[in-house]
CSV table of C-alpha atoms in Angstrom, one decimal:
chain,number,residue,atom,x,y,z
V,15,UNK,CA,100.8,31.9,-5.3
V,16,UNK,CA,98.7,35.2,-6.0
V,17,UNK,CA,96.4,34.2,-3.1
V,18,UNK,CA,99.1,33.7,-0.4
V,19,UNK,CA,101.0,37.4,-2.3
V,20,UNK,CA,98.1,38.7,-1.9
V,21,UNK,CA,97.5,37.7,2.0
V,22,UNK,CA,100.9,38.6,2.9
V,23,UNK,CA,100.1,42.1,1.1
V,24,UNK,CA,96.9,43.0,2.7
V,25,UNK,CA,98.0,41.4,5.7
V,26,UNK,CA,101.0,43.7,6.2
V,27,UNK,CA,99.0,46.7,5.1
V,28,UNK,CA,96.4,46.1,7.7
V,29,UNK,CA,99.5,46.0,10.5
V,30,UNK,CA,100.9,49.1,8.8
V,31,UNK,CA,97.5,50.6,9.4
V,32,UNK,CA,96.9,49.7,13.3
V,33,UNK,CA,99.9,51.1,13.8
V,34,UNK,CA,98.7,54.4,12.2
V,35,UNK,CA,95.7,54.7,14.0
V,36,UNK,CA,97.5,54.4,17.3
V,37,UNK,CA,99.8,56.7,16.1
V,38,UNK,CA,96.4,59.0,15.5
V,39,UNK,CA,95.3,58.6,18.8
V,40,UNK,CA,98.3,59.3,20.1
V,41,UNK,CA,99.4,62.4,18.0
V,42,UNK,CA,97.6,65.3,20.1
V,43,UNK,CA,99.3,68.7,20.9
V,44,UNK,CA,97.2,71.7,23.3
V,45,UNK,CA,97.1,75.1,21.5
V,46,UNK,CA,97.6,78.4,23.1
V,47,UNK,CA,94.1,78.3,24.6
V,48,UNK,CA,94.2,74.9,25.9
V,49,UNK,CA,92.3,73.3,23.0
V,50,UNK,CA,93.6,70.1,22.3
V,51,UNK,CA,95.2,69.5,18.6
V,52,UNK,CA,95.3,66.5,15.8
V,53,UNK,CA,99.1,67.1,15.1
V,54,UNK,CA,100.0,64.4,12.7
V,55,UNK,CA,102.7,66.9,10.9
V,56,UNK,CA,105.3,68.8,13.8
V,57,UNK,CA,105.4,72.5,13.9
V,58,UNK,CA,108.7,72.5,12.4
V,59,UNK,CA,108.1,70.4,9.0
V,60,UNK,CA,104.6,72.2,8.3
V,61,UNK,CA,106.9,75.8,8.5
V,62,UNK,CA,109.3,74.4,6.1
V,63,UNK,CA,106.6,73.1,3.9
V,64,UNK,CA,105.1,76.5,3.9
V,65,UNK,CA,108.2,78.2,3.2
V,66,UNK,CA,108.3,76.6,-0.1
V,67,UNK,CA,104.8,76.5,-1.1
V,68,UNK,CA,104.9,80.3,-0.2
V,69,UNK,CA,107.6,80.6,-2.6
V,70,UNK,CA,106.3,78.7,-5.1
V,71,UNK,CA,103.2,80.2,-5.0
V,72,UNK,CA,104.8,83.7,-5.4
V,73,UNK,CA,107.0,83.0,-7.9
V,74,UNK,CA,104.8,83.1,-10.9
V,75,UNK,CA,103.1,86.1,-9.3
V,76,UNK,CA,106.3,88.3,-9.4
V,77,UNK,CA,107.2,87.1,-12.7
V,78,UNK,CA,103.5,88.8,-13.6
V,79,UNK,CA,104.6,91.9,-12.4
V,80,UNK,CA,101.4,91.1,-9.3
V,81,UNK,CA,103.9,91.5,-6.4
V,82,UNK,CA,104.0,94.3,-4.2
V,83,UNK,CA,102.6,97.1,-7.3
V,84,UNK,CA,101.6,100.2,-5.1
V,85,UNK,CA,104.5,101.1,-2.7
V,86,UNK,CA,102.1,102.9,-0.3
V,87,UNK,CA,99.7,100.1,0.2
V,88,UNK,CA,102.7,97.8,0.6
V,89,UNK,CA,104.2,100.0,2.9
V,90,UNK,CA,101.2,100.4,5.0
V,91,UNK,CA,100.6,96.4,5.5
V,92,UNK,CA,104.0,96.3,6.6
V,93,UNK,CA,103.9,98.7,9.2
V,94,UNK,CA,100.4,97.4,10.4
V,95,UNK,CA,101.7,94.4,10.4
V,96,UNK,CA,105.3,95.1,11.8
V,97,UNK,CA,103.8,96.3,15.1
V,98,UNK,CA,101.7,93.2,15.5
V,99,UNK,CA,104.7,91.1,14.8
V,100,UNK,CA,106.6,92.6,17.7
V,101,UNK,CA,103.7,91.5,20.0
V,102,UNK,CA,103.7,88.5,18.9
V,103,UNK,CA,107.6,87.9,19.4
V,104,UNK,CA,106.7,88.9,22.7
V,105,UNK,CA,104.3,86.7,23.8
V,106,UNK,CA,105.6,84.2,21.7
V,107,UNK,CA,109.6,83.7,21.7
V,108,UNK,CA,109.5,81.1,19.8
V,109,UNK,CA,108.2,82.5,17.0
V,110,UNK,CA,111.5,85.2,17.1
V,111,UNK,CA,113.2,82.8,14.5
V,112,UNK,CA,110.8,82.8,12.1
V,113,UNK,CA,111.7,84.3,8.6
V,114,UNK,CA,108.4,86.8,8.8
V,115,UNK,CA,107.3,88.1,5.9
V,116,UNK,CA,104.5,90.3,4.2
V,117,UNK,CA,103.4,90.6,0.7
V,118,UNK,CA,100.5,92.2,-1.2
V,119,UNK,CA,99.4,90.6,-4.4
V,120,UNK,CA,97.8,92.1,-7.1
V,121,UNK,CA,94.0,91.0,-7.4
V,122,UNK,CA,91.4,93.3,-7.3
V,123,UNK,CA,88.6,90.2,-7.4
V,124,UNK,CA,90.0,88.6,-4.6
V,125,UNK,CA,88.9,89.6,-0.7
V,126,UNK,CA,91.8,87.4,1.1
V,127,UNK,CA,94.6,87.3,3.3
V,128,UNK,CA,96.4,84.6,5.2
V,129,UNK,CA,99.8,83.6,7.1
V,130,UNK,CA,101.3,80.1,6.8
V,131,UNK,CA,103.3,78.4,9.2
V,132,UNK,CA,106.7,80.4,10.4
V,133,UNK,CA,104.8,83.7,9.4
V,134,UNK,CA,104.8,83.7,5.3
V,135,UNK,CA,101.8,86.3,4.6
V,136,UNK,CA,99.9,87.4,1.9
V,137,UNK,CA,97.1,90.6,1.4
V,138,UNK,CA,95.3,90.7,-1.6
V,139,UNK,CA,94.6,94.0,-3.3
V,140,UNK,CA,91.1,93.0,-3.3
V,141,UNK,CA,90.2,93.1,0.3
V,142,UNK,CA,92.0,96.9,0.7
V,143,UNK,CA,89.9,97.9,-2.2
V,144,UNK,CA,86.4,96.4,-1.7
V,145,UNK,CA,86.3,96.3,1.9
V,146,UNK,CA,88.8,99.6,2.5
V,147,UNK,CA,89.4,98.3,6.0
V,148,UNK,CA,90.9,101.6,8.5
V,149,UNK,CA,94.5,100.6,10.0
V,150,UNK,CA,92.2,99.8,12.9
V,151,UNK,CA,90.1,96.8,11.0
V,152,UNK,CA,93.5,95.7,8.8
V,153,UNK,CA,95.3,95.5,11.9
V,154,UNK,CA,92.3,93.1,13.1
V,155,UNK,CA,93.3,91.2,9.7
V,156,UNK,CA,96.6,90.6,10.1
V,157,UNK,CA,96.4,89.9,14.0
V,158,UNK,CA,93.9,87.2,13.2
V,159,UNK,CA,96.2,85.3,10.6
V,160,UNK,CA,99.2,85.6,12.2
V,161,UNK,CA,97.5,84.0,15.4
V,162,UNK,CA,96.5,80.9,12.8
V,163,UNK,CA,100.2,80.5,12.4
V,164,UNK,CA,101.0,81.1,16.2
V,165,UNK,CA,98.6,78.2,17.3
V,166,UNK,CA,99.8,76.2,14.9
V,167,UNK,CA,96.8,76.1,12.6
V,168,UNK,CA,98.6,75.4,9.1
V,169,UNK,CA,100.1,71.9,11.1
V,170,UNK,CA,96.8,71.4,12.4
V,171,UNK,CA,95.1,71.5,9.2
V,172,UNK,CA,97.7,70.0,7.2
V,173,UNK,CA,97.4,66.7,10.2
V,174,UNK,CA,93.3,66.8,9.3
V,175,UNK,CA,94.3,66.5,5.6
V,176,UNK,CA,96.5,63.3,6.4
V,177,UNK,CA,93.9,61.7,8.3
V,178,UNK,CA,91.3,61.9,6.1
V,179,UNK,CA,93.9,60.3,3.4
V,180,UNK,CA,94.5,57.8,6.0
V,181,UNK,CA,91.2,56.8,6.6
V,182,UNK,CA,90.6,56.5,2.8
V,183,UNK,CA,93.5,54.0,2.5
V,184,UNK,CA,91.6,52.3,5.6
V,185,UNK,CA,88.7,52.1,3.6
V,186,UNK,CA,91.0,50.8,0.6
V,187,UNK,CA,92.6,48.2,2.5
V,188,UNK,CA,89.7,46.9,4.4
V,189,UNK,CA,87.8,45.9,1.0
V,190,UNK,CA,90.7,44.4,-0.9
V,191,UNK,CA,91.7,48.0,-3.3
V,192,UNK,CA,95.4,47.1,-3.9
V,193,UNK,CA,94.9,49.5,-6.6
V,194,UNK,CA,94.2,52.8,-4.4
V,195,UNK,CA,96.0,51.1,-1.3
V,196,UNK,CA,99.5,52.0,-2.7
V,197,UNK,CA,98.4,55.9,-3.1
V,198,UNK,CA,101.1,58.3,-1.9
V,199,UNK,CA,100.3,60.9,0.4
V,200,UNK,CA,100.1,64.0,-1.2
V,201,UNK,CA,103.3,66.2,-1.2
V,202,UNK,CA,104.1,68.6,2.3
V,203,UNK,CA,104.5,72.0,-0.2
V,204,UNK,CA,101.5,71.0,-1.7
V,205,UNK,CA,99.6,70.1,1.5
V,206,UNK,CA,100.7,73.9,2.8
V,207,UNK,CA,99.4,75.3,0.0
V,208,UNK,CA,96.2,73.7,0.4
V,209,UNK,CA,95.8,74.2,3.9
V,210,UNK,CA,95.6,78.1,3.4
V,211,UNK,CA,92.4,77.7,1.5
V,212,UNK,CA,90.4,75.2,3.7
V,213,UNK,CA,87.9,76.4,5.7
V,214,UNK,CA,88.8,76.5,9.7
V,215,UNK,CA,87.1,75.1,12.0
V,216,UNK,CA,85.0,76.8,14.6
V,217,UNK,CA,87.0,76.6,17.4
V,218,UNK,CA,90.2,77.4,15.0
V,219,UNK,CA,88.4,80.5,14.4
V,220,UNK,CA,87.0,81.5,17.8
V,221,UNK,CA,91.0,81.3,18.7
V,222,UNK,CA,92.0,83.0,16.1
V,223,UNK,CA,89.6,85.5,17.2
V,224,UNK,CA,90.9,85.7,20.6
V,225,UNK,CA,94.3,86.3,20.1
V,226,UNK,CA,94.6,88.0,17.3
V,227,UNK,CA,92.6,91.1,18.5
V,228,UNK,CA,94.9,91.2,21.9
V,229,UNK,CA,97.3,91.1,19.4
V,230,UNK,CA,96.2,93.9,17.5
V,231,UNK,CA,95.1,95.7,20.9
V,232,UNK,CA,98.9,95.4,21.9
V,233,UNK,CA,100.3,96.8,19.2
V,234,UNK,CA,98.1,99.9,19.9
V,235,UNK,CA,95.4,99.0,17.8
V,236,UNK,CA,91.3,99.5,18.3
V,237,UNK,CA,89.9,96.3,19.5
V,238,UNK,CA,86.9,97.6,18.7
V,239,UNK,CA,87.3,97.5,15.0
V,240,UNK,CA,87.1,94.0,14.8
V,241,UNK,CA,83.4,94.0,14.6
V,242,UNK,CA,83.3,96.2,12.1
V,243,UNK,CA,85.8,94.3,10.2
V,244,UNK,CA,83.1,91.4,9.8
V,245,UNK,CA,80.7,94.1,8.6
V,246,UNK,CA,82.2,95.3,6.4
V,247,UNK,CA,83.8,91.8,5.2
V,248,UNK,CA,80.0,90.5,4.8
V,249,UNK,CA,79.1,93.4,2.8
V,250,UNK,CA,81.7,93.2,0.4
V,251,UNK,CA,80.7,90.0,-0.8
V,252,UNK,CA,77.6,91.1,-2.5
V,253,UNK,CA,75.7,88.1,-4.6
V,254,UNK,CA,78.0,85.6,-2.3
V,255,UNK,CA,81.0,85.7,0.9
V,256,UNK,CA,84.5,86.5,-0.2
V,257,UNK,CA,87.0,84.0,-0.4
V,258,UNK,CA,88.2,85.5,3.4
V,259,UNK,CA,84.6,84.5,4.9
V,260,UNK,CA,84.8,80.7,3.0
V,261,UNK,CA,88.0,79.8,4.5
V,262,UNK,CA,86.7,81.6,7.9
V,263,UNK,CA,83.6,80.0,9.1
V,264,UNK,CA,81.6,82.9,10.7
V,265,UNK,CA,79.2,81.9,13.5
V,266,UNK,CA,76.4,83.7,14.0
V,267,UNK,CA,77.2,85.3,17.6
V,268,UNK,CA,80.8,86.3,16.3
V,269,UNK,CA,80.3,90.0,16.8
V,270,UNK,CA,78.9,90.2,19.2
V,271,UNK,CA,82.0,87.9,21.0
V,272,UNK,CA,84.3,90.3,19.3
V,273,UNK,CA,82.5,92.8,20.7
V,274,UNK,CA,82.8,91.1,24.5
V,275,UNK,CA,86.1,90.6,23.8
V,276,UNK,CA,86.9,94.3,22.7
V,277,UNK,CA,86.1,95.8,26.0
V,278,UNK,CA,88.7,93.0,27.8
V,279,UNK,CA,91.2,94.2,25.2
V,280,UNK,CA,90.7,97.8,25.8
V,281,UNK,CA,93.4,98.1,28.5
V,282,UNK,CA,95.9,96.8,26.2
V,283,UNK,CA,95.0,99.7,23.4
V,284,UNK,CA,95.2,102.5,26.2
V,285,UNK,CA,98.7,101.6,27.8
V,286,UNK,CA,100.7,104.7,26.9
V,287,UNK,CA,103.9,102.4,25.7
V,288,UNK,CA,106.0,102.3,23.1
V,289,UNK,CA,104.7,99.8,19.6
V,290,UNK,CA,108.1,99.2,17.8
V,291,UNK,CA,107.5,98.0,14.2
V,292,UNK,CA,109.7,94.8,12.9
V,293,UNK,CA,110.9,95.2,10.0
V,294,UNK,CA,109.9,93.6,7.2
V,295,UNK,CA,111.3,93.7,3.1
């Protein structure tokens, strides 16, 4: 009787599994740029998965009194960051629903910033202080994350995460591992969280790249500072990168892209028009 439990078992498992794999091959999306995407986890479900891992994740914070400390630098990220928003609104409607918002947390050790799905950010007091970006280069900051979110980076991620915990139960099922077979996927607020510190891919980044500094050029921002961003972002990592460069894979040629890409943007920067700011808490 535990032979033929076991057989139906595994062989049940091992259907459950062909059908995931077809659902892998099958699960692709195209970003903003035309790359094509793993999207395991919708759009929708990883922005309500990052709205409560963002909340989670500040809660203990503001209870430390590490929220939002120095009015001025908090004021100053949301402006920066309120003009970029209204660009992106623009060139993305759908992200006009989002519930955007901007905080700056209080760690002077940490050189980071990022934006989950549906537009939760967060600036560390770190990177202001160590790498004292201009509103040019922080602009270039924000533009960058916020383009993560708007090309659906977090899902993306989050999808990667899945299918490497798929393959493992693969492996698990394919030599007999009842015991690890049966392992739950790990939690969506969880996976959210996580997903803001793995590192990006290449081609995440070179996408990033792209739209955030026409971005940051649309909202009236120096395109140019992008290059100096990295300069500055290398040399404030002294004995070893910040946490910003671990997450953000830097390929060797990078300024000198941004740099390429800078003089397309310039147009953008020079239009005498109006940059509204969105408001932001």
């Amino acid at each position: 009787m535990k032979g033929k439990s076991h057989y139906k078992y595994t062989k049940s498992m091992k259907n459950w599994l062909i059908i995931t794999i077809l659902l892998l091959l099958t699960a692709c999306a195209t970003s903003p740029t035309g790359r094509s995407q793993l999207m395991l986890i919708s759009p929708e479900h990883a922005i309500s998965a990052s709205r409560e891992a963002y909340a989670q994740t500040l809660l203990p914070l503001q209870k430390e009194g590490k929220i939002d400390n120095d009015n001025r630098a908090s004021q100053r990220v949301r402006d920066i960051t309120g003009r970029i928003i209204t660009q992106a609104i623009i060139l993305f409607p759908q992200s006009r629903d989002w519930e955007w918002s901007v905080k700056v947390i209080d760690d002077p050790e940490t050189v980071n910033a990022w934006c989950m799905a549906g537009g939760k950010m967060a600036v560390y007091t770190g990177l202001l202080e160590k790498v004292q970006p201009t509103d040019d280069e922080l602009a270039q900051v924000m533009g960058h994350e916020i383009s993560h979110a708007l090309a659906n980076h977090t899902a993306e991620r989050m999808s990667m995460a899945m299918a490497t915990q798929i393959g493992m139960l693969g492996v698990a099922i394919a030599v007999g591992d009842s015991d690890h077979a049966g392992l739950a996927l790990t939690g969506s607020a969880l996976a959210a969280a996580l997903a803001i510190n793995l590192p990006n891919s290449r081609s995440s980044e070179s996408e990033a790249d792209l739209m955030g500094i026409e971005l940051a050029a649309r909202a009236g921002y120096n395109p140019h500072a992008a290059a100096t961003l990295w300069q500055k972002m290398e040399k404030a990592g002294g004995g070893g990168p910040p946490q910003f460069l671990s997450t953000h894979p830097s390929p060797t040629n990078r300024q000198e892209t941004l740099q390429q890409l800078a003089a397309q943007m310039m147009p953008y920067y020079l239009e005498k028009t109006e940059r509204p700011i969105y408001p932001l808490d």
